Amino acid sequence: MSYCELCGHQTFEKKMVIVDGTVFNVCIACSKRGKPYVPPQIAVKKKKPLAVKPQKKIELADETILTPNFAKLIREARMKMGLTHEQLGMKMNEKAQLLKKFETGSLKPDEIFAKKLERYLGVKLYVSANSDEE
Ligand SMILES: [Zn+2]
């Protein structure tokens, strides 16, 4: 239970209205005397500044991202298998030139290619977008 700021009567349901540029909490009857007040949108990001996710890096809907380590992972996995770029490229039916670019980090594999690399090399290239925060 609270009181209308205009007529002073007790009221269950209050409305915020603007009367002469001032916001009042008023009863339903008094609300007709002013314009409906719409509270300004308070910035939500203020609440948890540390949990801001790098939106730009998210490439999949399920919030996994290509690991920043992908170049190193691909190179190491390929070397462990004792394959050259050409041999791996042949196995995967892809261009060795592309593999070289991924390994230098000058090119990012797209999702399909990355999944293929994961399968052939047995590495994990997609990681949860917020895994490094937990
Ligand atoms: Zn009132």
PDB file of C-alpha atoms and ligand atoms in Angstrom:
ATOM      1  CA  MET A   1       0.000   0.000   0.000  1.00  0.00           C
ATOM      2  CA  SER A   2       1.294   3.452  -0.853  1.00  0.00           C
ATOM      3  CA  TYR A   3       0.036   6.951  -1.315  1.00  0.00           C
ATOM      4  CA  CYS A   4      -0.731   8.963  -4.383  1.00  0.00           C
ATOM      5  CA  GLU A   5       1.586  11.924  -4.557  1.00  0.00           C
ATOM      6  CA  LEU A   6      -1.066  14.177  -6.009  1.00  0.00           C
ATOM      7  CA  CYS A   7      -4.261  13.513  -4.080  1.00  0.00           C
ATOM      8  CA  GLY A   8      -2.696  11.787  -1.078  1.00  0.00           C
ATOM      9  CA  HIS A   9      -5.078   8.857  -1.153  1.00  0.00           C
ATOM     10  CA  GLN A  10      -3.953   5.330  -0.506  1.00  0.00           C
ATOM     11  CA  THR A  11      -3.683   3.310  -3.671  1.00  0.00           C
ATOM     12  CA  PHE A  12      -2.702  -0.215  -4.633  1.00  0.00           C
ATOM     13  CA  GLU A  13      -1.810   0.507  -8.177  1.00  0.00           C
ATOM     14  CA  LYS A  14       0.322   3.509  -8.892  1.00  0.00           C
ATOM     15  CA  LYS A  15       1.363   5.048 -12.144  1.00  0.00           C
ATOM     16  CA  MET A  16       4.216   7.343 -12.936  1.00  0.00           C
ATOM     17  CA  VAL A  17       3.119  10.424 -14.782  1.00  0.00           C
ATOM     18  CA  ILE A  18       4.679  13.725 -15.676  1.00  0.00           C
ATOM     19  CA  VAL A  19       2.807  16.800 -14.510  1.00  0.00           C
ATOM     20  CA  ASP A  20       4.370  20.157 -15.348  1.00  0.00           C
ATOM     21  CA  GLY A  21       7.704  18.462 -16.033  1.00  0.00           C
ATOM     22  CA  THR A  22       7.819  16.618 -12.695  1.00  0.00           C
ATOM     23  CA  VAL A  23       7.425  12.884 -12.236  1.00  0.00           C
ATOM     24  CA  PHE A  24       4.782  11.811  -9.725  1.00  0.00           C
ATOM     25  CA  ASN A  25       3.705   8.436  -8.411  1.00  0.00           C
ATOM     26  CA  VAL A  26      -0.035   8.761  -8.553  1.00  0.00           C
ATOM     27  CA  CYS A  27      -3.215   6.747  -8.337  1.00  0.00           C
ATOM     28  CA  ILE A  28      -5.058   5.666 -11.445  1.00  0.00           C
ATOM     29  CA  ALA A  29      -7.526   8.534 -11.187  1.00  0.00           C
ATOM     30  CA  CYS A  30      -4.759  11.120 -10.945  1.00  0.00           C
ATOM     31  CA  SER A  31      -2.736   9.505 -13.709  1.00  0.00           C
ATOM     32  CA  LYS A  32      -5.201  11.029 -16.166  1.00  0.00           C
ATOM     33  CA  ARG A  33      -3.930  14.455 -15.174  1.00  0.00           C
ATOM     34  CA  GLY A  34      -0.436  13.892 -16.506  1.00  0.00           C
ATOM     35  CA  LYS A  35       1.494  12.317 -19.305  1.00  0.00           C
ATOM     36  CA  PRO A  36       2.660   8.714 -18.833  1.00  0.00           C
ATOM     37  CA  TYR A  37       6.246   8.609 -17.626  1.00  0.00           C
ATOM     38  CA  VAL A  38       8.630   6.222 -19.368  1.00  0.00           C
ATOM     39  CA  PRO A  39      11.755   5.593 -17.283  1.00  0.00           C
ATOM     40  CA  PRO A  40      14.964   6.008 -19.220  1.00  0.00           C
ATOM     41  CA  GLN A  41      16.797   2.820 -20.085  1.00  0.00           C
ATOM     42  CA  ILE A  42      19.571   2.413 -17.539  1.00  0.00           C
ATOM     43  CA  ALA A  43      22.751   0.990 -19.008  1.00  0.00           C
ATOM     44  CA  VAL A  44      22.724  -2.722 -18.308  1.00  0.00           C
ATOM     45  CA  LYS A  45      26.410  -3.195 -18.985  1.00  0.00           C
ATOM     46  CA  LYS A  46      27.167  -1.352 -15.765  1.00  0.00           C
ATOM     47  CA  LYS A  47      26.074  -4.377 -13.776  1.00  0.00           C
ATOM     48  CA  LYS A  48      28.798  -6.790 -14.819  1.00  0.00           C
ATOM     49  CA  PRO A  49      31.661  -5.098 -16.606  1.00  0.00           C
ATOM     50  CA  LEU A  50      33.895  -8.173 -16.321  1.00  0.00           C
ATOM     51  CA  ALA A  51      31.521 -10.481 -18.141  1.00  0.00           C
ATOM     52  CA  VAL A  52      31.499  -8.557 -21.392  1.00  0.00           C
ATOM     53  CA  LYS A  53      32.082 -11.059 -24.130  1.00  0.00           C
ATOM     54  CA  PRO A  54      34.084 -10.262 -27.222  1.00  0.00           C
ATOM     55  CA  GLN A  55      31.103 -10.330 -29.546  1.00  0.00           C
ATOM     56  CA  LYS A  56      33.212  -9.893 -32.640  1.00  0.00           C
ATOM     57  CA  LYS A  57      35.056 -13.142 -32.093  1.00  0.00           C
ATOM     58  CA  ILE A  58      31.976 -15.300 -31.797  1.00  0.00           C
ATOM     59  CA  GLU A  59      31.581 -17.100 -35.065  1.00  0.00           C
ATOM     60  CA  LEU A  60      29.100 -19.761 -34.134  1.00  0.00           C
ATOM     61  CA  ALA A  61      25.654 -19.531 -32.662  1.00  0.00           C
ATOM     62  CA  ASP A  62      26.537 -21.844 -29.782  1.00  0.00           C
ATOM     63  CA  GLU A  63      29.200 -19.449 -28.555  1.00  0.00           C
ATOM     64  CA  THR A  64      32.290 -21.310 -29.555  1.00  0.00           C
ATOM     65  CA  ILE A  65      35.165 -19.485 -31.127  1.00  0.00           C
ATOM     66  CA  LEU A  66      38.154 -20.470 -33.158  1.00  0.00           C
ATOM     67  CA  THR A  67      40.925 -20.745 -30.633  1.00  0.00           C
ATOM     68  CA  PRO A  68      43.538 -17.998 -31.029  1.00  0.00           C
ATOM     69  CA  ASN A  69      46.059 -20.842 -30.901  1.00  0.00           C
ATOM     70  CA  PHE A  70      44.781 -22.470 -34.050  1.00  0.00           C
ATOM     71  CA  ALA A  71      47.973 -21.879 -36.059  1.00  0.00           C
ATOM     72  CA  LYS A  72      50.168 -23.558 -33.480  1.00  0.00           C
ATOM     73  CA  LEU A  73      47.698 -26.400 -32.900  1.00  0.00           C
ATOM     74  CA  ILE A  74      47.447 -27.216 -36.577  1.00  0.00           C
ATOM     75  CA  ARG A  75      51.195 -27.096 -37.077  1.00  0.00           C
ATOM     76  CA  GLU A  76      51.986 -29.225 -34.059  1.00  0.00           C
ATOM     77  CA  ALA A  77      49.339 -31.811 -34.851  1.00  0.00           C
ATOM     78  CA  ARG A  78      50.514 -32.098 -38.441  1.00  0.00           C
ATOM     79  CA  MET A  79      54.156 -32.482 -37.428  1.00  0.00           C
ATOM     80  CA  LYS A  80      53.226 -35.083 -34.836  1.00  0.00           C
ATOM     81  CA  MET A  81      51.634 -37.093 -37.627  1.00  0.00           C
ATOM     82  CA  GLY A  82      54.793 -36.666 -39.663  1.00  0.00           C
ATOM     83  CA  LEU A  83      52.954 -35.123 -42.575  1.00  0.00           C
ATOM     84  CA  THR A  84      53.990 -32.308 -44.853  1.00  0.00           C
ATOM     85  CA  HIS A  85      51.505 -29.643 -45.859  1.00  0.00           C
ATOM     86  CA  GLU A  86      51.169 -31.392 -49.186  1.00  0.00           C
ATOM     87  CA  GLN A  87      50.519 -34.806 -47.647  1.00  0.00           C
ATOM     88  CA  LEU A  88      47.968 -33.482 -45.227  1.00  0.00           C
ATOM     89  CA  GLY A  89      46.394 -31.461 -47.997  1.00  0.00           C
ATOM     90  CA  MET A  90      46.068 -34.593 -50.115  1.00  0.00           C
ATOM     91  CA  LYS A  91      44.542 -36.549 -47.261  1.00  0.00           C
ATOM     92  CA  MET A  92      42.036 -33.810 -46.631  1.00  0.00           C
ATOM     93  CA  ASN A  93      41.495 -33.069 -50.279  1.00  0.00           C
ATOM     94  CA  GLU A  94      42.418 -29.459 -49.621  1.00  0.00           C
ATOM     95  CA  LYS A  95      45.116 -27.122 -50.859  1.00  0.00           C
ATOM     96  CA  ALA A  96      48.446 -27.332 -49.045  1.00  0.00           C
ATOM     97  CA  GLN A  97      48.759 -23.597 -49.583  1.00  0.00           C
ATOM     98  CA  LEU A  98      45.753 -23.046 -47.348  1.00  0.00           C
ATOM     99  CA  LEU A  99      47.227 -25.209 -44.609  1.00  0.00           C
ATOM    100  CA  LYS A 100      50.417 -23.174 -44.717  1.00  0.00           C
ATOM    101  CA  LYS A 101      48.433 -19.984 -44.308  1.00  0.00           C
ATOM    102  CA  PHE A 102      46.536 -21.384 -41.354  1.00  0.00           C
ATOM    103  CA  GLU A 103      49.769 -22.441 -39.710  1.00  0.00           C
ATOM    104  CA  THR A 104      51.268 -19.001 -40.038  1.00  0.00           C
ATOM    105  CA  GLY A 105      48.040 -17.490 -38.814  1.00  0.00           C
ATOM    106  CA  SER A 106      47.751 -15.319 -41.894  1.00  0.00           C
ATOM    107  CA  LEU A 107      44.434 -16.964 -42.701  1.00  0.00           C
ATOM    108  CA  LYS A 108      41.699 -18.273 -40.444  1.00  0.00           C
ATOM    109  CA  PRO A 109      40.009 -21.513 -41.399  1.00  0.00           C
ATOM    110  CA  ASP A 110      36.263 -21.156 -41.740  1.00  0.00           C
ATOM    111  CA  GLU A 111      34.012 -23.321 -39.626  1.00  0.00           C
ATOM    112  CA  ILE A 112      33.800 -26.184 -42.100  1.00  0.00           C
ATOM    113  CA  PHE A 113      37.535 -26.271 -42.683  1.00  0.00           C
ATOM    114  CA  ALA A 114      38.268 -26.023 -38.985  1.00  0.00           C
ATOM    115  CA  LYS A 115      35.947 -28.948 -38.248  1.00  0.00           C
ATOM    116  CA  LYS A 116      37.689 -30.932 -40.934  1.00  0.00           C
ATOM    117  CA  LEU A 117      41.068 -30.121 -39.408  1.00  0.00           C
ATOM    118  CA  GLU A 118      39.787 -31.149 -36.002  1.00  0.00           C
ATOM    119  CA  ARG A 119      38.745 -34.477 -37.436  1.00  0.00           C
ATOM    120  CA  TYR A 120      41.935 -35.171 -39.389  1.00  0.00           C
ATOM    121  CA  LEU A 121      44.363 -33.882 -36.811  1.00  0.00           C
ATOM    122  CA  GLY A 122      42.547 -34.848 -33.641  1.00  0.00           C
ATOM    123  CA  VAL A 123      42.797 -31.339 -32.233  1.00  0.00           C
ATOM    124  CA  LYS A 124      40.264 -29.005 -30.734  1.00  0.00           C
ATOM    125  CA  LEU A 125      40.118 -25.775 -32.692  1.00  0.00           C
ATOM    126  CA  TYR A 126      36.777 -24.509 -31.472  1.00  0.00           C
ATOM    127  CA  VAL A 127      36.553 -23.600 -27.835  1.00  0.00           C
ATOM    128  CA  SER A 128      33.800 -22.160 -25.711  1.00  0.00           C
ATOM    129  CA  ALA A 129      33.712 -18.394 -26.085  1.00  0.00           C
ATOM    130  CA  ASN A 130      33.938 -17.789 -22.340  1.00  0.00           C
ATOM    131  CA  SER A 131      36.194 -20.670 -21.364  1.00  0.00           C
ATOM    132  CA  ASP A 132      39.101 -18.385 -20.525  1.00  0.00           C
ATOM    133  CA  GLU A 133      37.013 -16.569 -17.980  1.00  0.00           C
ATOM    134  CA  GLU A 134      36.131 -19.557 -15.883  1.00  0.00           C
TER     135      GLU A 134
HETATM  136 ZN    ZN B   1      -4.484  10.476  -6.736  1.00  0.00          ZN
END
